Coordinates of C-alpha atoms in Angstrom, one line a residue:
X1 CA -0.2 -22.1 -1.4
X2 CA -1.2 -25.7 -1.8
X3 CA -3.1 -26.9 -4.8
X4 CA -5.0 -30.0 -3.6
X5 CA -6.9 -32.4 -5.7
X6 CA -8.8 -35.0 -3.6
X7 CA -6.3 -35.8 -0.9
X8 CA -3.2 -35.2 -3.0
X9 CA -1.1 -32.1 -3.0
X10 CA -0.7 -31.4 -6.7
X11 CA 1.5 -28.3 -6.5
X12 CA 3.1 -26.1 -3.9
X13 CA 3.6 -22.4 -4.6
X14 CA 5.6 -20.0 -2.5
X15 CA 5.0 -16.3 -2.9
X16 CA 6.9 -13.4 -1.5
X17 CA 5.4 -9.9 -1.4
X18 CA 8.0 -7.4 -0.3
X19 CA 6.4 -4.3 1.1
X20 CA 7.6 -1.1 2.5
X21 CA 6.0 1.9 4.3
X22 CA 6.0 5.2 2.5
X23 CA 5.9 8.3 4.8
X24 CA 3.6 11.1 3.8
X25 CA 6.6 13.4 3.3
X26 CA 8.1 10.8 0.9
X27 CA 4.9 10.9 -1.2
X28 CA 5.0 14.7 -1.3
X29 CA 8.7 14.7 -2.4
X30 CA 8.1 12.1 -5.1
X31 CA 5.0 14.0 -6.2
X32 CA 6.9 17.3 -6.4
X33 CA 9.7 15.7 -8.4
X34 CA 7.1 14.4 -10.9
X35 CA 5.2 17.7 -11.4
X36 CA 2.5 17.2 -8.8
X37 CA 1.6 18.6 -5.4
X38 CA 0.1 16.7 -2.5
X39 CA -3.6 17.8 -2.4
X40 CA -4.8 15.5 0.4
X41 CA -3.8 12.5 2.5
X42 CA -6.2 10.5 4.7
X43 CA -6.7 7.0 6.1
X44 CA -8.1 4.7 3.4
X45 CA -11.9 4.9 3.1
X46 CA -12.0 7.5 5.9
X47 CA -12.4 10.8 4.1
X48 CA -11.8 14.0 6.0
X49 CA -9.8 12.2 8.8
X50 CA -6.2 12.9 9.4
X51 CA -3.5 10.2 9.0
X52 CA -2.3 8.7 12.3
X53 CA 0.9 6.8 13.0
X54 CA -1.2 3.6 13.5
X55 CA -2.9 3.8 10.0
X56 CA -1.7 1.0 7.7
X57 CA -3.6 2.0 4.5
X58 CA -3.7 5.5 3.2
X59 CA -5.1 7.5 0.2
X60 CA -3.0 10.3 -1.3
X61 CA -4.6 12.7 -3.8
X62 CA -2.1 14.5 -6.1
X63 CA -2.7 17.6 -8.2
X64 CA -0.8 18.4 -11.4
X65 CA 1.1 21.7 -11.1

């Protein structure tokens, strides 16, 4: 990120955002260990569709057990 004032670079900021993919079974396992069950999983903003290997964003709904 460059913070520019006029034609001068006032500040340079470098950000790192480590990310990792969570598989649906991992979410179910973490949920189970925490007292929840996996109630639903679907592509983000696509209710009632099934997750596909190509989906990047997902929604998981957990239910307290």
